[in-house]
Amino acid sequence: FYYFQVLYFFTIFFYNLFAVLVTFELSSVWHAILDNFRPITVWVTDLIIFYYINPLFGEVWTTYSYIQIGGMAVLLYGTAIYNAPNDGSLLLEGQWWAFGIDLRDEYDAIRKEKEEAEADAKWEGKRQEFKRTRSSFMESPRISIHTQALRGIGAQHN
């Protein structure tokens, strides 16, 4: 009995560890999507145990199992579109499976924001590089002490 407790502890530990890693490496959207595979995995594992390992354990296939499959499909679909238009969700651009929901404008706005953020980051990197290297004009000893003080470089030439 003690071994099952230790096995259970490590199973839950690694499950939560990988959940944190998925959130860190991908996003919380992917964490939510992958979290919905847990009941599907448990159910399929129960079926495999019953039919291939030991019929005393696991779960038998019944006529209600089709309802479970349908419910799990609705669960996955709902999770996939709930977070739209964020990364990791289904693209909803008016397709039949999107039920007429069209988020093209939102996708374009997000794409534009990402491009602007990348351009800002690139510009900031160049600005920081320029600040580190400073032009020779900024550090020229021929600039008056007053101008050097205004530019914050006077203390470098004392």
XYZ file of C-alpha atoms in Angstrom:
158
model
C 0.000 0.000 0.000
C 2.880 2.356 0.786
C 4.270 1.962 -2.738
C 1.008 3.173 -4.273
C 1.147 6.314 -2.145
C 4.696 7.029 -3.274
C 3.751 6.309 -6.900
C 0.718 8.599 -6.574
C 2.870 11.367 -5.063
C 5.417 11.256 -7.887
C 2.706 11.029 -10.537
C 1.028 14.185 -9.243
C 4.408 15.877 -8.733
C 5.509 15.286 -12.330
C 2.080 16.186 -13.683
C 2.243 19.587 -11.955
C 5.899 20.059 -12.892
C 5.131 19.544 -16.573
C 2.081 21.815 -16.280
C 4.318 24.613 -15.006
C 6.859 23.931 -17.761
C 4.157 24.049 -20.446
C 2.912 27.372 -19.092
C 6.461 28.738 -18.952
C 7.556 27.532 -22.393
C 4.297 27.986 -24.318
C 1.474 29.886 -22.648
C -1.407 29.522 -20.248
C -3.669 28.951 -23.259
C -1.747 25.783 -24.133
C -1.814 24.779 -20.479
C -5.629 25.050 -20.520
C -5.883 23.080 -23.763
C -3.548 20.312 -22.616
C -5.255 20.198 -19.211
C -8.416 19.042 -20.974
C -6.641 15.935 -22.209
C -6.450 14.591 -18.653
C -10.019 13.206 -18.498
C -9.663 11.778 -22.000
C -6.394 10.101 -21.047
C -7.850 8.667 -17.829
C -10.918 7.356 -19.632
C -8.936 5.721 -22.459
C -6.525 4.238 -19.896
C -9.487 2.764 -17.996
C -10.784 1.202 -21.203
C -7.366 -0.269 -22.017
C -7.028 -1.664 -18.491
C -10.460 -3.300 -18.681
C -10.094 -4.832 -22.137
C -6.387 -5.666 -22.306
C -5.015 -6.013 -18.784
C -7.598 -7.051 -16.196
C -11.414 -6.924 -16.521
C -11.742 -6.526 -12.737
C -10.412 -2.981 -13.085
C -10.975 -0.195 -15.534
C -14.165 0.777 -17.319
C -16.391 -1.117 -19.702
C -17.623 0.405 -22.983
C -21.339 1.148 -22.771
C -23.888 2.835 -24.990
C -23.310 5.982 -22.928
C -19.646 6.004 -23.929
C -20.666 7.754 -27.149
C -22.069 10.590 -25.044
C -18.737 10.776 -23.216
C -16.901 11.090 -26.537
C -19.283 13.842 -27.626
C -18.867 15.657 -24.322
C -15.089 15.486 -24.558
C -15.223 16.820 -28.129
C -17.348 19.763 -26.953
C -14.893 20.337 -24.097
C -11.892 20.435 -26.430
C -13.665 22.605 -29.002
C -14.865 25.054 -26.363
C -11.381 25.382 -24.902
C -9.854 25.835 -28.346
C -12.150 28.744 -29.240
C -12.619 30.273 -25.761
C -9.251 32.000 -25.835
C -9.595 33.314 -29.406
C -8.029 35.446 -30.802
C -4.977 34.639 -28.650
C -2.128 32.331 -29.649
C -2.920 28.662 -29.325
C -6.614 28.968 -30.069
C -8.416 28.075 -33.276
C -8.551 30.751 -35.955
C -12.117 31.983 -36.215
C -12.485 33.601 -39.615
C -16.081 32.790 -40.488
C -15.586 29.087 -41.292
C -18.483 26.670 -40.897
C -16.970 25.221 -37.732
C -16.585 28.744 -36.298
C -20.378 29.149 -36.501
C -19.983 32.429 -38.391
C -17.679 34.052 -35.834
C -15.228 36.253 -37.720
C -12.293 37.700 -35.769
C -10.125 38.756 -38.730
C -9.972 42.374 -37.530
C -8.812 41.262 -34.084
C -6.181 38.968 -35.615
C -4.904 41.861 -37.750
C -4.761 44.153 -34.696
C -2.815 41.544 -32.707
C -0.448 40.952 -35.638
C 0.120 44.729 -35.925
C 0.770 45.038 -32.166
C 3.346 42.234 -32.352
C 5.099 43.870 -35.305
C 5.170 47.220 -33.478
C 6.504 45.567 -30.326
C 9.249 43.838 -32.339
C 10.165 47.129 -34.042
C 10.213 48.902 -30.666
C 12.442 46.199 -29.194
C 14.802 46.424 -32.170
C 14.933 50.213 -31.886
C 15.548 50.046 -28.138
C 18.390 47.568 -28.703
C 20.033 49.921 -31.176
C 19.526 52.854 -28.807
C 21.119 50.931 -25.923
C 24.021 49.917 -28.158
C 24.557 53.537 -29.153
C 24.469 54.618 -25.489
C 27.182 52.073 -24.665
C 29.488 53.052 -27.509
C 28.831 56.863 -27.445
C 30.129 58.937 -30.264
C 33.501 60.656 -29.989
C 31.748 64.024 -30.217
C 29.951 63.366 -26.936
C 33.219 62.688 -25.106
C 35.370 65.254 -26.832
C 37.558 67.263 -24.401
C 36.992 70.329 -26.609
C 33.398 70.697 -25.401
C 33.002 73.339 -22.721
C 32.701 72.210 -19.123
C 29.185 73.665 -19.006
C 28.054 71.577 -22.028
C 29.726 68.473 -20.609
C 27.891 68.977 -17.309
C 24.579 69.360 -19.141
C 25.218 66.137 -21.039
C 26.328 64.329 -17.878
C 29.822 63.562 -19.138
C 31.845 66.244 -17.362
C 32.826 63.980 -14.502
C 34.560 61.616 -16.910
C 37.285 64.169 -17.760
C 38.357 65.296 -14.269
